[in-house]
XYZ file of N, CA and C in Angstrom:
642
model
N 5.893 -2.773 4.091
C 5.646 -1.603 5.294
C 7.017 -0.663 5.808
N 6.140 1.212 5.509
C 7.456 1.506 6.066
C 6.674 2.808 6.308
N 7.248 3.740 7.187
C 6.440 4.442 7.841
C 7.337 5.944 6.670
N 6.376 7.081 7.682
C 6.368 8.788 7.023
C 6.797 9.755 6.987
N 7.424 9.773 7.455
C 8.870 10.784 8.350
C 8.227 12.008 7.633
N 8.951 13.055 8.854
C 8.568 14.178 8.687
C 10.300 15.438 8.860
N 10.452 16.393 7.879
C 11.866 16.715 8.287
C 11.883 18.224 8.598
N 12.607 18.158 8.804
C 12.650 19.554 9.893
C 14.035 20.573 9.761
N 14.247 21.727 9.661
C 15.745 22.059 9.720
C 15.534 22.392 10.616
N 16.754 22.405 11.768
C 16.480 23.327 13.408
C 17.935 24.599 12.508
N 17.417 25.024 14.565
C 17.838 26.401 14.218
C 19.781 26.064 14.205
N 20.488 24.657 14.603
C 21.909 25.130 14.146
C 22.315 23.511 12.851
N 21.365 24.148 12.620
C 21.275 23.826 10.750
C 21.749 22.138 10.610
N 21.348 21.071 11.525
C 21.140 19.972 11.242
C 18.755 19.977 10.794
N 19.088 18.999 10.694
C 17.092 18.055 10.129
C 17.010 17.217 11.216
N 15.929 18.071 11.981
C 14.833 17.201 12.258
C 13.981 16.192 11.248
N 13.966 14.773 12.848
C 13.411 13.503 12.134
C 12.690 13.541 13.047
N 11.107 13.405 12.829
C 10.013 12.835 13.666
C 9.232 11.515 12.356
N 8.703 11.147 13.805
C 7.365 10.066 13.127
C 5.734 10.438 13.127
N 4.924 10.185 12.797
C 4.425 10.981 12.344
C 3.126 9.303 13.460
N 3.355 8.318 12.943
C 3.192 7.095 13.869
C 3.540 7.025 15.471
N 4.053 7.827 15.114
C 5.241 7.896 16.889
C 5.720 9.021 16.991
N 5.306 9.480 18.147
C 5.611 10.896 18.452
C 6.238 10.704 19.286
N 6.664 9.651 19.510
C 8.129 9.792 20.663
C 9.490 9.297 19.675
N 9.400 9.372 18.754
C 10.612 8.895 17.743
C 10.976 10.132 17.361
N 11.640 10.090 17.677
C 12.898 11.695 17.344
C 14.401 10.964 16.919
N 15.239 12.068 15.301
C 16.389 12.188 15.507
C 17.043 13.114 14.515
N 18.624 12.709 13.981
C 18.654 14.093 14.045
C 20.155 13.623 12.570
N 20.047 14.349 11.858
C 20.842 14.727 10.519
C 22.147 15.639 10.173
N 23.194 15.827 9.543
C 23.468 16.984 9.764
C 22.966 17.708 7.826
N 22.597 16.630 6.960
C 22.017 17.247 6.106
C 20.692 15.803 6.095
N 19.735 15.988 5.072
C 19.348 14.970 4.748
C 19.163 13.561 4.730
N 20.118 13.277 4.032
C 20.970 11.971 3.647
C 20.593 11.122 4.572
N 22.223 12.355 5.940
C 22.137 11.564 7.151
C 20.977 11.107 8.576
N 20.357 12.557 8.105
C 19.495 11.757 8.848
C 18.608 10.648 8.140
N 17.961 10.862 7.294
C 17.302 9.115 7.154
C 17.797 7.894 6.758
N 19.475 8.364 7.343
C 19.976 7.188 7.172
C 19.400 6.748 8.653
N 19.732 7.602 9.837
C 19.506 7.755 11.380
C 17.663 7.306 11.486
N 16.852 7.378 11.067
C 15.463 7.601 11.119
C 15.144 5.714 11.137
N 16.081 4.674 10.768
C 15.465 3.449 10.833
C 15.574 3.007 12.225
N 17.177 3.581 12.567
C 17.581 3.157 14.578
C 16.515 4.125 15.345
N 15.662 4.616 14.820
C 15.679 5.460 16.081
C 13.832 5.081 15.990
N 13.341 4.843 14.358
C 12.002 4.090 14.487
C 12.852 2.497 15.476
N 12.957 1.552 14.855
C 13.293 0.461 16.062
C 13.476 0.389 17.579
N 13.556 1.821 17.791
C 14.153 1.867 19.256
C 12.346 2.221 19.764
N 12.027 3.103 18.880
C 10.732 3.374 19.669
C 9.510 2.899 19.513
N 10.291 1.128 18.591
C 9.083 -0.286 18.769
C 9.180 -0.989 19.102
N 10.972 -0.619 19.985
C 11.056 -1.246 21.327
C 10.418 -0.957 23.071
N 10.302 0.078 22.717
C 9.403 0.609 23.780
C 8.341 0.333 23.685
N 7.469 0.257 22.534
C 6.545 0.313 22.652
C 6.746 -1.543 22.959
N 7.140 -2.423 22.910
C 6.807 -4.148 22.889
C 7.165 -3.973 24.702
N 7.885 -3.227 25.587
C 8.487 -2.784 26.421
C 6.931 -2.701 27.952
N 6.228 -1.550 27.107
C 5.638 -1.706 27.348
C 3.931 -1.647 27.650
N 4.215 -2.616 26.408
C 2.441 -3.946 26.242
C 2.043 -2.839 25.166
N 2.736 -2.223 24.288
C 1.233 -1.348 23.540
C 1.471 -2.304 22.429
N -0.031 -1.558 21.480
C 0.043 -2.174 20.413
C 0.985 -1.330 18.852
N 1.134 -1.407 17.933
C 2.483 -0.993 17.272
C 1.521 -0.547 16.200
N 1.125 0.841 15.762
C 0.372 1.478 15.059
C 0.694 0.877 13.187
N -0.174 1.036 12.895
C 0.574 0.630 11.448
C 0.953 2.245 10.241
N 0.828 1.383 9.699
C 1.731 2.856 8.962
C 0.817 3.583 8.126
N 1.220 5.508 8.714
C -0.722 5.783 7.450
C 0.005 5.691 6.328
N -1.556 6.432 5.725
C -1.666 6.628 4.053
C -1.550 7.589 4.037
N -0.765 8.559 4.923
C -0.571 9.856 3.823
C 0.638 10.370 3.461
N 0.112 11.045 2.282
C 1.345 11.232 1.197
C 2.617 12.757 2.155
N 3.930 10.837 1.567
C 5.127 12.514 2.972
C 5.674 11.486 1.539
N 6.884 13.052 1.403
C 7.939 13.363 0.711
C 9.353 11.877 0.521
N 9.007 11.895 2.583
C 10.214 10.794 2.538
C 9.508 9.653 3.984
N 9.399 7.964 3.394
C 9.262 7.119 4.151
C 10.049 6.407 4.223
N 10.863 5.573 5.588
C 11.311 4.796 6.014
C 11.081 3.178 6.257
N 11.187 2.546 5.644
C 11.540 1.051 5.596
C 10.995 0.471 6.182
N 10.329 -0.292 7.016
C 10.997 -1.143 7.817
C 11.255 -2.689 7.973
N 13.171 -2.656 7.965
C 13.668 -4.343 8.034
C 12.865 -5.470 7.428
N 13.074 -6.530 6.630
C 12.345 -7.684 6.336
C 12.658 -8.079 8.417
N 13.373 -8.140 8.905
C 13.770 -8.937 10.044
C 13.276 -8.015 11.209
N 13.258 -6.413 11.225
C 11.970 -5.886 12.035
C 10.782 -6.564 12.125
N 10.085 -6.607 11.097
C 8.652 -6.543 10.683
C 8.620 -8.318 11.217
N 8.997 -9.414 10.304
C 8.973 -9.934 11.332
C 9.046 -10.116 12.116
N 9.891 -10.092 13.580
C 9.714 -9.780 15.072
C 8.631 -8.771 15.242
N 7.417 -8.041 14.571
C 6.765 -7.250 14.990
C 5.489 -8.089 14.733
N 5.359 -9.147 13.705
C 4.590 -10.047 13.418
C 4.620 -10.960 14.617
N 5.732 -11.132 15.043
C 5.350 -12.045 16.471
C 5.034 -11.391 17.507
N 5.463 -10.861 17.799
C 4.969 -9.556 19.155
C 3.086 -9.315 18.999
N 2.729 -8.668 17.869
C 1.519 -9.345 17.427
C 0.550 -10.329 17.618
N 1.389 -11.618 17.424
C 0.717 -12.886 17.073
C 0.527 -13.707 18.820
N 1.375 -13.189 19.444
C 1.500 -13.513 21.091
C 0.343 -12.466 21.677
N 0.331 -12.192 21.563
C -0.385 -10.311 21.791
C -2.378 -10.802 21.553
N -2.209 -11.609 20.461
C -3.312 -12.039 19.997
C -3.776 -13.262 20.790
N -2.594 -14.652 20.634
C -2.931 -15.740 21.387
C -2.457 -15.758 23.159
N -2.848 -14.619 23.377
C -2.530 -14.052 24.962
C -1.303 -15.218 25.323
N -0.168 -14.879 24.579
C 1.270 -16.210 25.106
C 2.225 -15.416 25.514
N 2.428 -15.419 26.721
C 3.845 -14.443 27.347
C 5.009 -14.750 26.875
N 5.876 -14.084 27.296
C 7.437 -14.105 26.492
C 7.820 -15.554 27.228
N 7.215 -15.465 28.735
C 7.401 -16.978 30.173
C 7.126 -18.560 28.820
N 5.890 -18.059 28.505
C 4.730 -19.460 27.892
C 5.150 -19.619 26.488
N 6.206 -18.850 26.442
C 6.702 -18.761 24.482
C 8.515 -19.962 25.190
N 9.307 -19.358 25.650
C 10.270 -19.770 26.469
C 10.105 -21.647 26.975
N 9.286 -21.275 27.054
C 8.722 -23.307 27.423
C 8.097 -24.116 26.468
N 7.408 -23.125 25.867
C 6.668 -24.165 24.206
C 8.592 -24.389 23.409
N 9.125 -23.352 23.636
C 10.629 -24.104 22.615
C 11.362 -23.871 23.509
N 11.077 -24.599 24.526
C 12.446 -24.823 25.285
C 13.546 -24.107 25.400
N 12.963 -23.133 25.728
C 14.293 -22.219 25.298
C 14.399 -21.589 26.950
N 15.698 -20.425 27.250
C 15.758 -19.671 28.790
C 15.179 -18.224 28.309
N 14.738 -17.049 29.238
C 13.558 -16.338 29.555
C 14.579 -15.274 28.363
N 16.121 -15.055 28.261
C 16.421 -14.145 27.543
C 16.833 -13.958 26.487
N 16.561 -15.732 25.686
C 16.622 -15.266 24.150
C 15.865 -15.319 23.914
N 14.111 -15.095 24.520
C 12.374 -14.825 23.885
C 12.894 -13.043 23.710
N 13.448 -12.801 24.595
C 13.702 -11.369 24.515
C 14.557 -10.818 23.973
N 15.436 -11.273 23.200
C 16.313 -10.850 22.638
C 15.419 -11.775 20.899
N 14.824 -12.200 21.126
C 13.967 -12.728 19.184
C 13.502 -11.036 19.354
N 13.123 -10.786 20.198
C 12.289 -9.456 20.377
C 11.885 -8.114 19.560
N 13.377 -8.408 20.276
C 14.369 -7.388 20.293
C 15.012 -6.855 19.042
N 14.630 -5.521 18.577
C 14.156 -4.989 17.010
C 15.655 -4.980 16.881
N 16.446 -4.524 18.032
C 18.368 -3.994 17.119
C 18.540 -5.448 17.389
N 18.261 -6.090 17.981
C 19.441 -8.200 18.161
C 18.868 -8.693 17.258
N 20.665 -8.739 16.118
C 20.466 -9.245 14.607
C 19.847 -10.895 15.110
N 18.665 -11.683 15.035
C 18.511 -12.966 14.955
C 18.220 -13.423 14.099
N 18.044 -14.718 13.942
C 18.113 -15.326 13.118
C 17.118 -15.518 12.859
N 17.049 -16.503 11.161
C 15.169 -16.840 10.798
C 14.480 -17.694 11.342
N 15.553 -18.706 11.502
C 15.008 -20.642 12.013
C 14.829 -19.833 13.421
N 15.192 -19.124 13.941
C 15.077 -18.680 14.974
C 12.861 -18.722 15.321
N 12.599 -17.458 14.194
C 11.918 -17.283 13.996
C 10.192 -18.031 13.483
N 10.591 -18.564 12.621
C 9.886 -20.187 12.338
C 9.600 -21.066 13.569
N 10.756 -20.516 13.843
C 10.517 -21.960 16.142
C 9.195 -21.433 16.225
N 9.462 -20.007 16.734
C 8.644 -19.220 17.033
C 7.337 -19.431 16.849
N 7.423 -18.745 15.807
C 5.944 -19.551 15.365
C 5.363 -20.574 15.811
N 6.114 -21.733 14.428
C 5.532 -22.515 14.623
C 4.948 -23.223 16.118
N 5.324 -22.342 17.166
C 5.083 -22.855 18.373
C 3.937 -22.642 18.604
N 3.240 -21.142 18.005
C 2.063 -20.567 18.594
C 1.209 -21.335 17.568
N 0.909 -22.498 15.934
C 0.471 -22.887 15.357
C 0.176 -21.895 13.923
N 1.081 -20.937 13.993
C 1.231 -19.955 12.348
C 2.835 -21.077 12.094
N 2.799 -19.450 10.871
C 4.518 -20.020 9.982
C 5.397 -18.409 9.509
N 5.320 -18.157 8.721
C 6.326 -17.406 8.236
C 5.950 -17.262 7.040
N 5.921 -16.418 6.068
C 5.743 -15.925 4.861
C 6.206 -15.245 4.165
N 6.791 -15.388 3.329
C 8.465 -14.178 2.911
C 7.804 -13.828 1.690
N 7.078 -12.826 1.572
C 6.704 -11.976 -0.257
C 7.942 -10.747 -0.143
N 7.469 -11.179 -1.580
C 7.862 -10.420 -2.742
C 7.504 -9.208 -3.707
N 7.470 -7.034 -3.847
C 6.510 -7.076 -3.885
C 7.279 -5.762 -4.753
N 7.386 -5.134 -6.270
C 6.977 -4.207 -6.923
C 8.102 -2.842 -5.811
N 8.831 -2.018 -5.983
C 8.500 -0.655 -5.291
C 7.882 0.260 -5.967
N 7.645 0.652 -7.110
C 6.390 1.933 -7.551
C 5.819 1.563 -7.471
N 4.747 0.544 -7.893
C 3.295 -0.225 -7.462
C 2.953 -0.005 -5.642
N 3.786 0.492 -5.206
C 3.108 0.173 -4.142
C 3.016 2.000 -3.698
N 4.559 2.852 -4.074
C 4.183 4.213 -4.080
C 2.634 4.553 -4.846
N 2.998 3.615 -6.340
C 1.807 4.431 -6.717
C 0.209 4.233 -6.142
N -0.092 2.870 -5.998
C -1.600 2.545 -4.935
C -1.655 3.628 -3.825
N -0.447 3.960 -2.761
C -0.512 5.174 -1.801
C -0.523 6.546 -2.687
N -0.249 6.530 -3.637
C -0.819 8.137 -4.107
C -2.481 7.618 -4.382
N -1.889 7.466 -5.189
C -3.984 7.429 -5.187
C -5.000 6.632 -4.534
N -5.042 6.426 -3.193
C -5.175 6.181 -2.077
C -5.913 7.711 -1.452
N -4.420 7.780 -1.545
C -4.817 9.549 -0.812
C -5.652 10.050 -1.332
N -4.631 10.828 -2.689
C -6.232 10.968 -3.784
C -7.731 10.952 -3.317
N -7.932 9.925 -3.713
C -9.095 9.509 -3.347
C -9.962 10.319 -2.204
N -8.923 9.614 -1.051
C -9.472 10.536 0.338
C -9.718 12.180 0.135
N -8.670 13.147 0.165
C -9.072 13.802 -0.054
C -10.191 14.203 -1.368
N -10.069 13.377 -2.252
C -11.451 13.643 -2.915
C -12.698 14.039 -2.452
N -12.668 12.325 -1.508
C -13.775 11.765 -0.565
C -14.285 13.279 0.534
N -13.413 13.521 0.788
C -13.190 14.666 2.663
C -13.678 16.008 1.776
N -13.934 16.831 0.035
C -14.389 17.299 -0.286
C -16.072 17.796 -0.824
N -16.555 18.319 0.108
C -17.954 18.104 -0.585
C -17.590 19.527 -1.467
N -18.515 19.582 -2.355
C -19.157 20.780 -3.035
C -20.834 20.539 -3.136
N -20.543 22.107 -2.723
C -22.668 22.601 -2.260
C -23.064 22.681 -3.679
N -24.626 22.068 -3.278
C -25.261 22.218 -4.731
C -26.119 23.045 -4.821
N -26.448 23.959 -5.809
C -26.974 24.984 -5.949
C -27.591 25.127 -7.754
N -29.249 24.944 -6.609
C -30.887 25.240 -7.481
C -30.531 26.163 -7.765
N -30.753 25.566 -9.837
C -30.989 27.050 -10.668
C -31.422 28.205 -10.368
N -32.282 29.595 -11.195
C -32.853 29.251 -10.456
C -34.109 29.567 -11.611
N -35.445 29.916 -11.146
C -36.651 29.786 -11.688
C -36.225 30.017 -13.941
N -36.241 31.945 -13.675
C -35.974 31.733 -14.859
C -35.127 30.685 -16.236
N -33.718 30.570 -15.276
C -32.692 29.859 -15.534
C -33.192 28.472 -16.148
N -34.562 28.093 -15.317
C -34.922 26.540 -15.715
C -36.448 26.845 -17.068
N -36.407 27.960 -16.514
C -37.472 28.128 -17.893
C -36.611 28.181 -19.308
N -35.450 29.156 -19.067
C -34.627 28.849 -20.485
C -34.326 27.361 -20.246
N -33.661 26.990 -20.322
C -33.058 25.644 -20.338
C -34.333 24.034 -21.595
N -34.927 24.892 -20.521
C -36.893 23.633 -21.476
C -37.412 24.730 -22.555
N -37.429 25.412 -22.680
C -37.512 26.509 -24.018
C -36.791 25.613 -25.163
N -35.141 26.186 -24.474
C -34.028 25.471 -25.334
C -34.078 24.851 -25.918
N -34.790 23.936 -24.885
C -34.301 22.105 -25.058
C -35.975 21.788 -26.365
N -36.903 22.661 -26.278
C -37.559 22.615 -27.702
C -37.476 23.384 -28.728
N -36.258 23.753 -28.593
C -35.866 24.096 -30.207
C -36.299 25.835 -30.272
N -37.169 26.106 -29.473
C -37.621 28.233 -29.771
C -36.547 28.456 -28.043
N -35.689 28.975 -29.258
C -34.588 29.130 -28.830
C -34.894 31.377 -28.526
N -35.636 31.594 -28.992
C -36.460 32.819 -29.154
C -36.967 33.321 -28.424
N -37.713 32.511 -28.141
C -38.567 32.610 -26.474
C -37.658 32.947 -25.412
N -36.730 31.008 -26.018
C -36.127 31.595 -24.403
C -35.205 32.403 -24.416
N -34.566 33.532 -24.612
C -33.178 34.598 -24.575
C -34.832 35.539 -23.914
N -36.596 35.910 -23.778
C -36.997 36.042 -23.738
C -36.811 37.020 -22.836
N -36.904 35.413 -21.903
C -37.386 34.445 -21.036
C -36.304 34.809 -20.298
N -34.480 34.695 -20.635
C -33.202 35.004 -19.928
C -33.257 36.491 -19.526
N -33.693 37.107 -20.523
C -34.048 39.257 -21.165
C -34.498 39.363 -20.320
N -35.954 38.948 -19.329
C -36.834 39.589 -18.935
C -36.022 38.770 -17.340
N -35.827 36.905 -17.258
C -35.432 37.323 -15.703
C -34.318 38.100 -15.237
N -33.283 37.778 -16.425
C -32.019 39.118 -15.616
C -32.406 40.667 -14.871
N -33.574 41.285 -15.888
C -34.198 42.310 -15.861
C -34.719 42.729 -14.867
N -35.491 41.163 -14.447
C -36.347 41.116 -13.002
C -35.786 41.145 -11.935
N -34.402 40.583 -11.828
C -33.483 40.228 -10.721
C -32.536 41.371 -10.997
N -32.369 42.086 -11.346
C -31.530 43.812 -11.596
C -32.501 44.651 -11.083
N -34.080 44.901 -11.485
C -34.621 45.965 -10.921
C -36.258 45.564 -10.635
N -36.043 44.833 -9.817
C -37.988 43.617 -9.075
C -38.391 45.129 -8.930
N -40.202 45.131 -9.265
C -41.055 46.279 -9.569
C -40.872 46.327 -7.896
N -41.824 47.720 -7.969
C -41.743 48.066 -7.144
C -43.098 47.688 -6.448
N -43.900 47.636 -4.936
C -44.820 46.904 -5.050
C -46.393 48.215 -5.382
N -47.172 47.473 -6.232
C -48.558 48.188 -7.309
C -47.942 47.534 -8.311
N -46.314 48.274 -8.953
C -46.335 48.242 -9.470
C -46.647 47.329 -11.047
N -46.964 45.945 -10.495
C -46.731 44.465 -11.517
C -47.677 44.764 -12.063
N -47.507 43.491 -13.250
C -48.356 43.535 -14.440
C -49.627 42.562 -14.032
N -50.742 43.089 -14.555
C -51.843 42.614 -13.859
C -52.076 40.930 -14.260
N -53.217 40.783 -13.677
C -53.336 38.954 -14.511
C -53.333 39.176 -15.184
N -53.292 38.530 -16.559
C -53.804 38.364 -18.224
C -55.097 37.487 -17.768
N -56.418 38.241 -18.591
C -57.875 37.739 -18.556
C -57.742 37.298 -19.947
N -58.912 35.786 -19.711
C -59.278 34.972 -20.771
C -60.374 35.108 -20.499
N -60.552 35.284 -22.414
C -62.121 35.824 -22.375
C -63.451 34.175 -22.491
N -64.290 34.283 -22.072
C -65.109 32.816 -22.641
C -65.740 32.966 -23.390
N -65.703 32.410 -23.499
C -66.557 31.311 -25.538
C -67.571 32.273 -24.817
N -68.668 32.873 -26.213
C -70.380 33.040 -26.050
C -70.740 32.135 -26.662
C-alpha cells in the first residue's frame, strides 16, 4: 500500500512534498532524498487527522508517479482496524469493553505514530470476529501492474474519430479486390479530378442511354 507524492522546488531552494490523495498533507526537505524521508511522517499525521475526524481513509490513486511513499505494515494494520470498526459500527469505548482495556489504550492503538505491538492488534481484530493476515509481494510486479493499469486507462480515454471512406475510394477498393487494377486506377483518377474540379451546373455529362432490342 503506497501513495503517490508530488515534489516541487520551492523559492528558498527546498523541495515541497504534497499528496494527491491527501490535500491536507504537506512537508518539505532540503533535497529530494530528504523530502522523501520526511514524507512518511507527514502521511501518518494526515491519516491521524482523518481518524480523529471520523473520515474515510482514501485508497492510493493508480496514477503513474515518479515517487511513491509506502505505508509501513504497522500503519496499514491500524488503518484496517479503523475501517473494520467503522464497518461494524464499533466505537472506541465499545472496543475497550470487549478487550477489557482502558480507553487510552485503544486511542494509542489507533495512533499512526505510536509503536503498538502486533499481538494487541490481533486481539482487537479478534474481538470483532476478524483476524489479521500478513502477506508478502514482489515490489517489481506491483510497479509493473500499476503501469499497465494506467496505460490501459489512457488508451480507453483516447477516442479516435471514425472517418468513412469517400465513394470513389470504396469503388477503387472493390475493383482492386476483384483484380481489375486498370479500372480501379481509372476510378481513382476520376474521383480525384471531380474532387479538385467539380463540374459547374449544366456541365454534367448526360446519362448514358441504353438501346432496346428490336
